[in-house]
mmCIF file of C-alpha atoms in Angstrom:
data_model
loop_
_atom_site.group_PDB
_atom_site.id
_atom_site.type_symbol
_atom_site.label_atom_id
_atom_site.label_comp_id
_atom_site.label_asym_id
_atom_site.label_seq_id
_atom_site.Cartn_x
_atom_site.Cartn_y
_atom_site.Cartn_z
ATOM 1 C CA MET A 121 -0.179 0.064 -0.102
ATOM 2 C CA THR A 122 1.212 3.221 -0.751
ATOM 3 C CA ALA A 123 1.080 6.309 1.445
ATOM 4 C CA GLN A 124 -0.850 9.158 -0.242
ATOM 5 C CA THR A 125 0.649 12.952 0.283
ATOM 6 C CA ASP A 126 -1.866 15.343 0.244
ATOM 7 C CA TYR A 127 0.158 18.844 0.285
ATOM 8 C CA VAL A 128 1.622 21.818 -1.710
ATOM 9 C CA LEU A 129 5.440 22.268 -2.173
ATOM 10 C CA GLU A 130 6.372 25.772 -1.429
ATOM 11 C CA GLY A 131 9.820 27.033 -3.146
ATOM 12 C CA ASP A 132 11.912 26.079 -5.883
ATOM 13 C CA ASN A 133 14.587 23.765 -5.045
ATOM 14 C CA SER A 134 15.694 22.617 -8.581
ATOM 15 C CA GLN A 135 18.920 24.113 -8.044
ATOM 16 C CA TYR A 136 19.372 21.080 -6.426
ATOM 17 C CA ALA A 137 18.577 18.395 -8.607
ATOM 18 C CA SER A 138 20.724 15.757 -9.862
ATOM 19 C CA GLU A 139 21.748 15.041 -13.364
ATOM 20 C CA GLY A 140 18.445 12.972 -13.948
ATOM 21 C CA GLY A 141 16.670 15.776 -12.681
ATOM 22 C CA ARG A 142 15.669 14.545 -9.211
ATOM 23 C CA VAL A 143 16.193 16.473 -6.037
ATOM 24 C CA ILE A 144 17.542 13.968 -3.509
ATOM 25 C CA PRO A 145 19.635 13.499 -0.526
ATOM 26 C CA VAL A 146 23.213 14.040 -0.565
ATOM 27 C CA VAL A 147 25.013 11.345 1.932
ATOM 28 C CA THR A 148 28.564 11.989 2.510
ATOM 29 C CA ARG A 149 30.114 8.220 3.425
ATOM 30 C CA ALA A 150 32.648 8.100 6.628
ATOM 31 C CA GLY A 151 36.098 8.393 5.337
ATOM 32 C CA GLU A 152 34.930 9.984 2.184
ATOM 33 C CA GLU A 153 34.808 13.297 3.812
ATOM 34 C CA ASP A 154 36.268 16.531 1.468
ATOM 35 C CA GLY A 155 39.367 17.631 3.077
ATOM 36 C CA ARG A 156 39.640 20.708 0.394
ATOM 37 C CA THR A 157 38.709 23.069 2.541
ATOM 38 C CA GLY A 158 40.261 26.509 4.341
ATOM 39 C CA GLN A 159 43.162 24.941 6.993
ATOM 40 C CA THR A 160 44.659 26.102 10.000
ATOM 41 C CA GLU A 161 47.990 24.822 10.686
ATOM 42 C CA GLY A 162 47.572 22.008 13.321
ATOM 43 C CA ALA A 163 43.646 21.581 12.472
ATOM 44 C CA THR A 164 42.474 18.948 10.369
ATOM 45 C CA ARG A 165 39.256 19.841 9.122
ATOM 46 C CA VAL A 166 37.152 17.462 6.589
ATOM 47 C CA SER A 167 33.548 18.578 5.164
ATOM 48 C CA GLY A 168 30.585 16.569 5.407
ATOM 49 C CA VAL A 169 28.154 18.749 3.749
ATOM 50 C CA GLY A 170 29.523 21.581 1.637
ATOM 51 C CA PRO A 171 30.123 23.376 -1.680
ATOM 52 C CA GLN A 172 33.223 21.070 -2.203
ATOM 53 C CA HIS A 173 31.297 18.156 -2.814
ATOM 54 C CA THR A 174 27.441 18.768 -2.523
ATOM 55 C CA PRO A 175 25.174 21.042 -4.117
ATOM 56 C CA ALA A 176 25.360 22.948 -0.782
ATOM 57 C CA THR A 177 25.641 26.707 -1.492
ATOM 58 C CA LYS A 178 24.678 28.326 1.957
ATOM 59 C CA ILE A 179 26.126 26.048 4.518
ATOM 60 C CA TRP A 180 29.406 24.145 5.445
ATOM 61 C CA TYR A 181 29.386 21.287 8.004
ATOM 62 C CA GLY A 182 32.265 19.752 9.061
ATOM 63 C CA LYS A 183 34.550 17.707 11.428
ATOM 64 C CA VAL A 184 37.642 19.240 12.987
ATOM 65 C CA SER A 185 40.310 17.185 14.862
ATOM 66 C CA ASN A 186 42.876 18.888 16.939
ATOM 67 C CA GLU A 187 45.880 16.574 18.227
ATOM 68 C CA PRO A 188 46.841 16.693 22.315
ATOM 69 C CA GLY A 189 48.606 19.992 22.987
ATOM 70 C CA TYR A 190 47.336 21.634 19.630
ATOM 71 C CA ARG A 191 46.820 25.297 19.628
ATOM 72 C CA SER A 192 45.565 27.015 16.085
ATOM 73 C CA LEU A 193 47.155 30.220 14.514
ATOM 74 C CA ALA A 194 45.016 33.147 15.641
ATOM 75 C CA HIS A 195 42.493 33.437 12.912
ATOM 76 C CA HIS A 196 39.376 34.438 12.229
ATOM 77 C CA HIS A 197 35.963 33.250 9.442
ATOM 78 C CA GLY A 198 35.274 35.992 7.359
ATOM 79 C CA GLU A 199 31.362 36.717 6.804
ATOM 80 C CA ALA A 200 30.637 33.206 8.186
ATOM 81 C CA GLU A 201 29.221 32.539 11.171
ATOM 82 C CA THR A 202 30.440 29.504 13.076
ATOM 83 C CA GLY A 203 28.671 26.959 15.510
ATOM 84 C CA GLY A 204 30.770 24.062 17.305
ATOM 85 C CA TYR A 205 30.149 21.020 18.928
ATOM 86 C CA VAL A 206 32.473 18.988 21.353
ATOM 87 C CA LEU A 207 32.261 16.046 20.527
ATOM 88 C CA SER A 208 35.128 15.029 22.598
ATOM 89 C CA GLY A 209 38.053 16.365 24.402
ATOM 90 C CA ARG A 210 38.419 19.855 25.938
ATOM 91 C CA ALA A 211 38.451 22.958 24.358
ATOM 92 C CA ARG A 212 39.571 26.446 24.915
ATOM 93 C CA ILE A 213 39.009 29.211 23.064
ATOM 94 C CA TYR A 214 41.193 32.617 23.079
ATOM 95 C CA PHE A 215 39.523 36.128 22.353
ATOM 96 C CA GLY A 216 39.769 39.785 22.766
ATOM 97 C CA GLU A 217 42.168 42.257 22.919
ATOM 98 C CA ASN A 218 45.766 40.790 22.540
ATOM 99 C CA TYR A 219 43.607 37.481 23.494
ATOM 100 C CA GLN A 220 43.916 37.838 26.723
ATOM 101 C CA ASP A 221 40.032 36.407 27.315
ATOM 102 C CA TYR A 222 39.263 32.821 26.918
ATOM 103 C CA ILE A 223 36.124 30.239 27.371
ATOM 104 C CA ASP A 224 36.943 26.307 28.102
ATOM 105 C CA MET A 225 34.355 23.649 27.279
ATOM 106 C CA ASP A 226 33.698 20.183 27.417
ATOM 107 C CA GLU A 227 32.520 17.093 25.555
ATOM 108 C CA GLY A 228 28.567 17.946 24.518
ATOM 109 C CA ASP A 229 29.263 22.181 24.845
ATOM 110 C CA TRP A 230 28.088 24.204 22.175
ATOM 111 C CA VAL A 231 29.919 27.285 21.125
ATOM 112 C CA PHE A 232 28.981 30.055 18.693
ATOM 113 C CA VAL A 233 32.050 32.581 17.062
ATOM 114 C CA PRO A 234 30.309 35.591 15.322
ATOM 115 C CA PRO A 235 31.696 36.604 11.745
ATOM 116 C CA PHE A 236 34.948 38.377 11.691
ATOM 117 C CA MET A 237 36.278 37.599 15.693
ATOM 118 C CA PRO A 238 39.723 36.811 15.984
ATOM 119 C CA HIS A 239 40.582 34.121 17.742
ATOM 120 C CA ILE A 240 42.595 30.726 18.730
ATOM 121 C CA GLU A 241 41.422 26.966 19.111
ATOM 122 C CA CYS A 242 43.066 25.127 21.541
ATOM 123 C CA ASN A 243 43.039 21.011 22.627
ATOM 124 C CA LEU A 244 43.850 21.465 26.491
ATOM 125 C CA SER A 245 44.733 17.968 26.537
ATOM 126 C CA ARG A 246 48.373 17.462 26.258
ATOM 127 C CA THR A 247 47.465 13.312 25.898
ATOM 128 C CA GLU A 248 44.208 13.119 24.450
ATOM 129 C CA PRO A 249 42.511 14.382 20.742
ATOM 130 C CA LEU A 250 40.229 17.135 20.444
ATOM 131 C CA HIS A 251 37.371 16.480 18.350
ATOM 132 C CA TRP A 252 34.469 19.108 17.322
ATOM 133 C CA LEU A 253 31.697 19.107 14.460
ATOM 134 C CA THR A 254 31.450 22.525 12.943
ATOM 135 C CA THR A 255 28.980 24.423 10.587
ATOM 136 C CA ARG A 256 29.783 27.747 9.078
ATOM 137 C CA THR A 257 27.506 29.931 6.528
ATOM 138 C CA PRO A 258 28.103 30.549 3.992
ATOM 139 C CA ASP A 259 31.399 28.623 3.725
ATOM 140 C CA ASN A 260 34.451 27.562 5.589
ATOM 141 C CA ILE A 261 36.100 30.505 5.398
ATOM 142 C CA VAL A 262 39.507 30.396 7.108
ATOM 143 C CA VAL A 263 41.725 33.814 7.316
ATOM 144 C CA ASN A 264 44.825 32.972 9.169
ATOM 145 C CA LEU A 265 46.039 36.017 10.872
ATOM 146 C CA PRO A 266 49.979 36.675 12.313
ATOM 147 C CA ALA A 267 51.528 34.454 15.225
ATOM 148 C CA VAL A 268 50.685 34.923 18.540
ATOM 149 C CA ALA A 269 53.319 33.924 21.176
ATOM 150 C CA ASP A 270 52.242 30.554 23.618
ATOM 151 C CA GLU A 271 54.093 33.291 26.714
ATOM 152 C CA SER A 272 51.430 35.961 25.620
ATOM 153 C CA LEU A 273 48.079 33.472 25.943
ATOM 154 C CA PRO A 274 46.701 33.381 29.898
ATOM 155 C CA ASN A 275 46.877 30.457 31.450
ATOM 156 C CA TRP A 276 48.130 28.078 28.020
ATOM 157 C CA LEU A 277 51.706 27.095 29.234
ATOM 158 C CA ASP A 278 50.555 26.369 33.143
ATOM 159 C CA ARG A 279 47.813 24.117 32.279
ATOM 160 C CA PRO A 280 47.217 20.637 33.792
#
């Protein structure tokens, strides 16, 4: 028996049609994520959903992995709004004037980083990796900024 649907579609999603003319979900299988993304040294970003390999035009959604003891270069994400979720590990984000402010996050925490906000992402653990899910609109924009010395970051060198 086939279910009958009585509704009218609103909007035009034809720009997402496949070569066969159908609009269907696009799945990126585990291990097939696209690595052609904006990068910051020490952070591995892979795209699960984004313009690199799907019809998406207004969103980038991926996974970021940081090795133990990692801290990024200072950077911002241009016009992109950024949302993050800590899958595993402990994270810190430095921000503010001369990166003197910071927020720590644990597994299960969410973060929003506004557009054009310079920041430094860190893995607080010296022994365990850090994994994030990250989404940006409209794309994974990464603008690297001048280097910042470890010694200038509050409580970075003396963390446990």
